[in-house]
Amino acid sequence: MGVIEVVFFYILGLASPVSIALINVGLVGLTLFFIARMVTGRWKPSRSAWLLVAFLAWNALCILTSPYPRTAAGGLLKFWSWTAFFTATALPAAVRKHLRGFSIMLACGVGVSAAAALVEFLTKYDWPEKVRHPHWMFGTVPASGFFSQHLTYGGVIIMAGLFLAARAVYGKGKRPWIWWAASAAACIGLAASMARTYFVAVFPSVAVLLWKRGKRLVFAAIIVLLLGGAVFAFWGPRGIKMRLQATVNFHNPSIAQRLYLWQSGWSMFTTHPLFGWGPGTYPAASTPYKKPFEKRLSPRYRVPFMTLKHAHNLYLMMAIQSGFPGLLLFLLFIVSVLDAIRRNPDPVVRWGVLAALTAFLFGGLFEYNGGDAEVATFIFFLMGLAASYAPSKPAENSG
């Protein structure tokens, strides 16, 4: 049985930057082992696990008060990817010792997806839609790898790159070039995705990743990133250049849309501040709240808002769906996980997951990345690994 579980562990690593179907294969396989341990009493939930259970239970309670109870019941199932946290915390030592193998499989997945993203970026070929855009210049189509959305791909690839970079920075094993090469591939994939949210998230994430190495190195890395960003903003490929320049332009339709979504979302929250509207109900409930802002958006869009399913903010969505108690439980869960990760003795795991989680939390200021199954599965699985993984020797699985 141990060999089978390791296989699913490897599948999840390989699939995380590549395929949602394979991600679910790996997660379902590992979840079956988790259920067996929970039923037999071999899994002891941590404080973080109980907080996540409380968050999910509160969302279930919110279904009863929701104006759209059937929709909310279906919306609760969308938190399936978050249960990757429980699955990771239940992994036995026999599986955890293969963490380096998991990282190698993840590196392979990053390489494959980055290559696909680069081809998409250069040839204007949209892999998921199997459509080529011949009338656009190269470098104007945001790459999505094998995923359906470029922001989803950008979120996964930056977190995977940071996790692998930690092995390059803190690992003591053989062949460190593997991790440097994988990190470089992740950088290519991130650039091709043109995901501005994660372009900005690079700065705090890299600072966290290198913090243990000293403030001078952090400062130097930030300067290099700023210079690199300036070069791309003025002399980079057309698409990246335009998106970087638009980041600070509040009249840009994409930026304006977020601002209006946040304002309308806040009104939704204040209408139902205790129990919220229920999970998954945003598309059904948000229309009248967005109506006052429709005329302010660019008339060239076929729909008033390009984003219809969420409010482009992780924390606001938690408040809208499950009220202030739901948001509070989510934040308490994150704080508890951060404290557990901070105490992990393995520097590779500790700093790699902290950096990846920083990218996720910062990205959540501008995206509802917790609602992306690919992003959520990967980061919640990493959080579970780091929050419960405590080897007897700090460098036991480094390298």
Coordinates of C-alpha atoms in Angstrom, one line a residue:
M1 CA 0.0 0.0 0.0
G2 CA 2.9 2.3 0.7
V3 CA 4.2 2.1 -2.9
I4 CA 0.7 3.0 -4.3
E5 CA 0.5 6.0 -2.0
V6 CA 4.0 7.2 -3.2
V7 CA 2.8 6.8 -6.8
F8 CA -0.2 9.1 -6.1
F9 CA 2.2 11.5 -4.3
Y10 CA 4.4 11.6 -7.4
I11 CA 1.4 12.0 -9.7
L12 CA 0.3 15.1 -7.8
G13 CA 3.8 16.6 -8.0
L14 CA 4.0 16.1 -11.8
A15 CA 0.5 17.2 -12.5
S16 CA 0.3 20.3 -10.3
P17 CA 1.7 22.7 -13.1
V18 CA 0.2 20.6 -16.0
S19 CA -3.3 19.1 -15.7
I20 CA -6.3 19.5 -13.5
A21 CA -7.5 16.0 -14.4
L22 CA -4.2 14.4 -13.2
I23 CA -4.2 16.7 -10.2
N24 CA -7.5 15.2 -9.2
V25 CA -6.2 11.7 -9.8
G26 CA -3.4 12.3 -7.4
L27 CA -5.5 14.0 -4.8
V28 CA -8.3 11.4 -4.9
G29 CA -5.8 8.6 -4.5
L30 CA -4.1 10.3 -1.5
T31 CA -7.5 11.3 0.0
L32 CA -8.6 7.6 0.1
F33 CA -5.5 6.8 2.2
F34 CA -6.4 9.9 4.4
I35 CA -9.9 8.6 4.9
A36 CA -8.6 5.2 5.9
R37 CA -6.3 6.8 8.5
M38 CA -9.0 9.0 9.8
V39 CA -11.5 6.2 10.3
T40 CA -8.9 4.0 12.0
G41 CA -7.8 6.8 14.3
R42 CA -4.3 7.1 12.9
W43 CA -4.8 10.7 12.0
K44 CA -4.7 13.3 14.7
P45 CA -6.0 16.7 13.6
S46 CA -3.8 19.7 14.5
R47 CA -5.1 23.1 15.6
S48 CA -4.8 24.3 12.0
A49 CA -6.9 21.4 10.8
W50 CA -9.6 22.1 13.3
L51 CA -9.7 25.7 12.2
L52 CA -10.1 24.6 8.6
V53 CA -12.9 22.2 9.7
A54 CA -14.6 25.1 11.6
F55 CA -14.3 27.3 8.5
L56 CA -15.9 24.6 6.3
A57 CA -18.6 23.9 8.9
W58 CA -19.5 27.6 9.1
N59 CA -19.9 27.7 5.3
A60 CA -22.2 24.7 5.6
L61 CA -24.2 26.6 8.1
C62 CA -24.4 29.6 5.8
I63 CA -26.3 27.5 3.3
L64 CA -29.3 27.4 5.6
T65 CA -29.5 31.3 5.7
S66 CA -28.6 31.8 2.0
P67 CA -31.1 33.4 -0.4
Y68 CA -29.9 30.8 -2.8
P69 CA -29.6 27.5 -0.7
R70 CA -29.3 25.1 -3.7
T71 CA -26.6 27.2 -5.3
A72 CA -24.8 27.5 -2.0
A73 CA -25.0 23.7 -1.4
G74 CA -23.2 23.3 -4.7
G75 CA -20.8 26.1 -3.9
L76 CA -19.7 24.2 -0.8
L77 CA -18.4 21.4 -2.9
K78 CA -16.0 23.8 -4.6
F79 CA -13.9 23.8 -1.4
W80 CA -12.9 20.2 -2.3
S81 CA -9.5 21.4 -3.4
W82 CA -8.9 22.9 0.1
T83 CA -9.1 19.4 1.6
A84 CA -5.6 18.8 0.2
F85 CA -4.5 20.3 3.4
F86 CA -5.9 17.4 5.4
T87 CA -4.5 14.8 3.0
A88 CA -1.0 16.3 3.3
T89 CA -1.1 16.4 7.1
A90 CA -1.9 12.7 7.1
L91 CA 1.0 11.5 5.0
P92 CA 3.1 8.9 6.9
A93 CA 6.9 9.1 7.2
A94 CA 7.3 6.4 4.6
V95 CA 5.7 8.8 2.0
R96 CA 7.3 12.0 3.3
K97 CA 10.8 10.7 2.8
H98 CA 10.1 10.8 -0.9
L99 CA 9.6 14.5 -0.8
R100 CA 12.7 15.0 -3.0
G101 CA 11.2 12.7 -5.6
F102 CA 8.0 14.7 -5.4
S103 CA 10.1 17.8 -6.1
I104 CA 11.8 16.2 -9.0
M105 CA 8.4 15.3 -10.5
L106 CA 7.2 18.9 -9.9
A107 CA 10.3 20.2 -11.6
C108 CA 9.5 18.0 -14.6
G109 CA 5.9 19.3 -14.7
V110 CA 7.2 22.9 -14.5
G111 CA 9.6 22.3 -17.4
V112 CA 6.8 20.8 -19.6
S113 CA 4.3 23.5 -18.8
A114 CA 6.9 26.3 -19.2
A115 CA 7.8 24.9 -22.7
A116 CA 4.1 24.9 -23.7
A117 CA 3.7 28.4 -22.3
L118 CA 6.7 29.7 -24.3
V119 CA 5.4 28.1 -27.5
E120 CA 2.0 29.7 -26.8
F121 CA 3.6 33.0 -26.2
L122 CA 5.7 32.9 -29.4
T123 CA 3.3 31.3 -31.8
K124 CA 0.0 32.8 -30.5
Y125 CA -1.4 29.3 -30.1
D126 CA -3.9 28.9 -27.3
W127 CA -3.4 25.3 -26.1
P128 CA -6.6 24.8 -24.1
E129 CA -8.9 26.3 -26.8
K130 CA -6.8 24.8 -29.6
V131 CA -7.0 28.1 -31.4
R132 CA -4.2 30.2 -33.1
H133 CA -4.5 34.0 -33.2
P134 CA -2.8 34.9 -36.4
H135 CA -3.8 38.5 -36.4
W136 CA -1.9 39.2 -33.2
M137 CA 1.8 39.8 -32.8
F138 CA 3.8 37.3 -30.9
G139 CA 4.0 38.0 -27.2
T140 CA 0.5 39.5 -27.0
V141 CA -1.4 36.3 -26.0
P142 CA -1.1 35.6 -22.2
A143 CA 0.1 32.0 -21.9
S144 CA -2.0 29.6 -19.8
G145 CA 0.2 26.5 -20.2
F146 CA -2.3 23.6 -20.3
F147 CA -4.7 25.4 -18.0
S148 CA -7.8 27.3 -19.1
Q149 CA -6.8 30.7 -17.7
H150 CA -3.5 32.6 -17.6
L151 CA -4.0 33.8 -14.0
T152 CA -4.5 30.2 -12.9
Y153 CA -1.3 29.2 -14.6
G154 CA 0.6 32.2 -13.3
G155 CA -0.4 31.4 -9.7
V156 CA 0.7 27.8 -9.9
I157 CA 3.9 28.4 -11.7
I158 CA 5.1 31.1 -9.3
M159 CA 4.4 28.9 -6.3
A160 CA 6.1 25.9 -7.9
G161 CA 9.1 28.0 -8.8
L162 CA 9.5 29.4 -5.3
F163 CA 9.2 25.9 -3.7
L164 CA 11.8 24.5 -6.0
A165 CA 14.1 27.6 -5.6
A166 CA 14.2 26.9 -1.9
R167 CA 15.9 23.6 -2.7
A168 CA 18.5 25.5 -4.8
V169 CA 19.1 28.0 -2.1
Y170 CA 19.0 25.9 1.1
G171 CA 19.4 22.3 -0.2
K172 CA 22.6 20.4 0.5
G173 CA 22.2 17.4 -1.8
K174 CA 23.7 16.5 -5.1
R175 CA 22.9 18.1 -8.5
P176 CA 21.6 21.5 -7.4
W177 CA 21.4 22.5 -11.1
I178 CA 18.1 20.6 -11.3
W179 CA 16.5 23.1 -9.0
W180 CA 18.1 26.2 -10.6
A181 CA 17.0 25.0 -14.0
A182 CA 13.4 24.3 -12.8
S183 CA 13.3 27.7 -11.1
A184 CA 14.5 29.4 -14.4
A185 CA 11.8 27.5 -16.3
A186 CA 9.2 28.7 -13.8
C187 CA 10.4 32.3 -14.4
I188 CA 9.9 31.8 -18.2
G189 CA 6.4 30.4 -17.6
L190 CA 5.5 33.3 -15.3
A191 CA 6.7 35.9 -17.8
A192 CA 4.8 34.2 -20.6
S193 CA 1.6 34.2 -18.5
M194 CA 1.7 38.0 -18.3
A195 CA -0.1 37.6 -14.9
R196 CA 0.5 41.1 -13.5
T197 CA -0.8 40.1 -10.1
Y198 CA 2.0 37.6 -9.7
F199 CA 4.6 39.9 -11.3
V200 CA 4.1 42.1 -8.3
A201 CA 3.8 39.2 -5.9
V202 CA 7.4 38.2 -6.9
F203 CA 8.8 40.9 -4.7
P204 CA 7.5 40.0 -1.3
S205 CA 7.8 36.2 -2.1
V206 CA 11.5 36.5 -3.1
A207 CA 12.1 38.6 0.0
V208 CA 10.6 35.8 2.2
L209 CA 12.5 33.1 0.3
L210 CA 15.9 34.8 0.9
W211 CA 15.2 36.2 4.3
K212 CA 17.3 33.5 6.1
R213 CA 20.3 34.4 3.8
G214 CA 20.4 37.9 5.0
K215 CA 19.0 41.3 4.4
R216 CA 21.7 42.3 2.0
L217 CA 20.9 39.5 -0.4
V218 CA 17.2 40.4 -0.1
F219 CA 17.9 44.0 -1.0
A220 CA 20.1 43.0 -3.9
A221 CA 17.4 40.6 -5.2
I222 CA 14.8 43.3 -5.0
I223 CA 17.0 45.8 -6.9
V224 CA 17.6 43.2 -9.6
L225 CA 13.9 42.5 -9.9
L226 CA 13.1 46.2 -10.2
L227 CA 15.7 46.7 -12.9
G228 CA 14.5 43.6 -14.7
G229 CA 10.9 44.9 -14.5
A230 CA 11.9 48.3 -15.8
V231 CA 13.7 46.7 -18.8
F232 CA 10.6 44.7 -19.7
A233 CA 8.3 47.6 -19.2
F234 CA 10.1 49.7 -21.8
W235 CA 11.9 47.3 -24.1
G236 CA 10.2 43.9 -23.5
P237 CA 7.7 42.1 -25.8
R238 CA 4.7 44.2 -26.6
G239 CA 2.2 42.3 -24.5
I240 CA 4.4 42.2 -21.3
K241 CA 5.3 45.9 -21.9
M242 CA 1.7 47.0 -22.2
R243 CA 0.6 45.0 -19.2
L244 CA 3.3 46.2 -16.9
Q245 CA 2.7 49.9 -17.9
A246 CA -1.1 49.3 -17.3
T247 CA -0.4 48.1 -13.8
V248 CA -0.2 51.7 -12.5
N249 CA -2.9 53.0 -14.8
F250 CA -6.2 53.2 -12.8
H251 CA -8.1 54.1 -16.0
N252 CA -7.2 50.8 -17.5
P253 CA -10.4 48.8 -17.9
S254 CA -8.9 45.8 -16.2
I255 CA -7.8 47.8 -13.2
A256 CA -11.1 49.8 -13.1
Q257 CA -13.1 46.6 -13.2
R258 CA -11.3 45.4 -10.0
L259 CA -12.0 48.6 -8.2
Y260 CA -15.7 48.5 -9.1
L261 CA -15.9 44.8 -8.2
W262 CA -14.4 45.6 -4.8
Q263 CA -16.9 48.5 -4.2
S264 CA -19.9 46.4 -5.2
G265 CA -18.6 43.4 -3.2
W266 CA -18.2 45.5 -0.1
S267 CA -21.9 46.5 -0.5
M268 CA -22.8 42.8 -0.8
F269 CA -20.9 42.1 2.4
T270 CA -22.5 44.9 4.4
T271 CA -25.9 43.6 3.3
H272 CA -25.3 40.2 4.9
P273 CA -22.4 40.7 7.3
L274 CA -23.0 37.7 9.6
F275 CA -23.8 34.6 7.4
G276 CA -23.0 36.1 4.0
W277 CA -24.7 35.0 0.9
G278 CA -23.5 31.4 1.0
P279 CA -20.6 29.7 -0.9
G280 CA -20.8 29.9 -4.7
T281 CA -23.6 32.4 -4.8
Y282 CA -21.7 35.4 -6.0
P283 CA -22.7 35.1 -9.7
A284 CA -26.4 34.9 -8.8
A285 CA -26.4 37.6 -6.1
S286 CA -24.0 40.2 -7.5
T287 CA -25.8 41.6 -10.5
P288 CA -27.9 44.3 -8.8
Y289 CA -24.8 45.5 -6.8
K290 CA -22.7 45.8 -9.9
K291 CA -25.4 47.6 -11.9
P292 CA -24.5 51.2 -10.7
F293 CA -20.9 50.7 -12.1
E294 CA -21.8 49.3 -15.5
K295 CA -21.8 52.6 -17.4
R296 CA -18.3 53.4 -16.0
L297 CA -16.7 50.5 -17.8
S298 CA -15.3 50.6 -21.3
P299 CA -18.2 50.2 -23.8
R300 CA -16.1 48.0 -26.0
Y301 CA -16.8 45.0 -23.8
R302 CA -19.7 42.8 -24.8
V303 CA -20.7 42.4 -21.1
P304 CA -20.6 45.1 -18.4
F305 CA -18.1 43.1 -16.4
M306 CA -15.6 40.7 -17.9
T307 CA -15.4 38.9 -14.6
L308 CA -18.7 37.5 -13.5
K309 CA -18.0 34.6 -11.1
H310 CA -16.0 36.4 -8.3
A311 CA -14.9 39.8 -7.0
H312 CA -11.2 39.5 -7.8
N313 CA -10.2 39.4 -4.1
L314 CA -9.8 36.3 -2.0
Y315 CA -10.6 38.0 1.4
L316 CA -13.6 39.9 0.1
M317 CA -15.0 36.7 -1.4
M318 CA -14.6 35.0 2.0
A319 CA -16.6 37.8 3.6
I320 CA -19.3 37.9 0.9
Q321 CA -19.8 34.1 1.0
S322 CA -19.7 33.4 4.7
G323 CA -19.8 36.8 6.4
F324 CA -17.3 38.2 8.9
P325 CA -17.1 35.0 11.0
G326 CA -16.1 33.0 7.9
L327 CA -13.4 35.6 7.0
L328 CA -12.2 35.5 10.6
L329 CA -11.9 31.7 10.7
F330 CA -10.0 31.7 7.4
L331 CA -7.6 34.3 8.7
L332 CA -7.1 32.4 11.9
F333 CA -6.4 29.2 9.9
I334 CA -3.8 31.0 7.9
V335 CA -2.1 32.5 11.0
S336 CA -2.1 29.0 12.6
V337 CA -0.5 27.5 9.5
L338 CA 2.1 30.2 9.3
D339 CA 3.1 29.5 12.9
A340 CA 3.3 25.8 12.3
I341 CA 5.4 26.3 9.1
R342 CA 7.7 28.7 11.0
R343 CA 8.6 26.0 13.4
N344 CA 9.4 23.4 10.7
P345 CA 13.1 22.5 11.2
D346 CA 13.8 21.8 7.5
P347 CA 14.9 25.1 5.9
V348 CA 14.0 23.8 2.4
V349 CA 10.4 23.1 3.3
R350 CA 10.0 26.0 5.7
W351 CA 11.2 28.8 3.4
G352 CA 10.0 27.2 0.2
V353 CA 6.4 26.9 1.4
L354 CA 6.5 30.3 3.2
A355 CA 7.5 31.9 0.0
A356 CA 4.9 30.1 -2.0
L357 CA 2.2 30.9 0.6
T358 CA 3.3 34.6 0.4
A359 CA 2.7 34.6 -3.3
F360 CA -0.8 33.0 -2.8
L361 CA -1.8 35.5 0.0
F362 CA -0.5 38.5 -1.9
G363 CA -2.1 37.3 -5.1
G364 CA -5.4 37.0 -3.2
L365 CA -5.5 40.8 -2.8
F366 CA -6.2 41.0 -6.5
E367 CA -7.5 37.5 -7.5
Y368 CA -9.9 34.9 -6.1
N369 CA -7.1 32.4 -6.3
G370 CA -8.6 30.2 -3.6
G371 CA -11.4 29.5 -6.1
D372 CA -9.0 28.1 -8.7
A373 CA -8.8 24.4 -8.1
E374 CA -5.3 24.1 -9.5
V375 CA -3.9 26.9 -7.4
A376 CA -5.8 25.9 -4.2
T377 CA -4.9 22.2 -4.4
F378 CA -1.2 22.9 -4.8
I379 CA -0.8 25.5 -2.1
F380 CA -3.1 23.8 0.5
F381 CA -1.2 20.5 -0.1
L382 CA 2.2 22.4 0.4
M383 CA 0.8 24.0 3.6
G384 CA -0.3 20.6 5.0
L385 CA 3.2 19.2 4.2
A386 CA 5.0 22.0 5.9
A387 CA 2.7 22.5 8.8
S388 CA 3.0 18.9 9.9
Y389 CA 6.4 17.8 8.6
A390 CA 9.0 17.7 11.3
P391 CA 12.0 15.4 10.4
S392 CA 14.4 14.3 13.1
K393 CA 17.3 15.9 11.1
P394 CA 16.8 19.4 9.6
A395 CA 18.5 18.6 6.3
E396 CA 17.2 15.0 6.0
N397 CA 15.2 15.7 2.9
S398 CA 17.1 18.7 1.6
G399 CA 18.9 18.7 -1.7

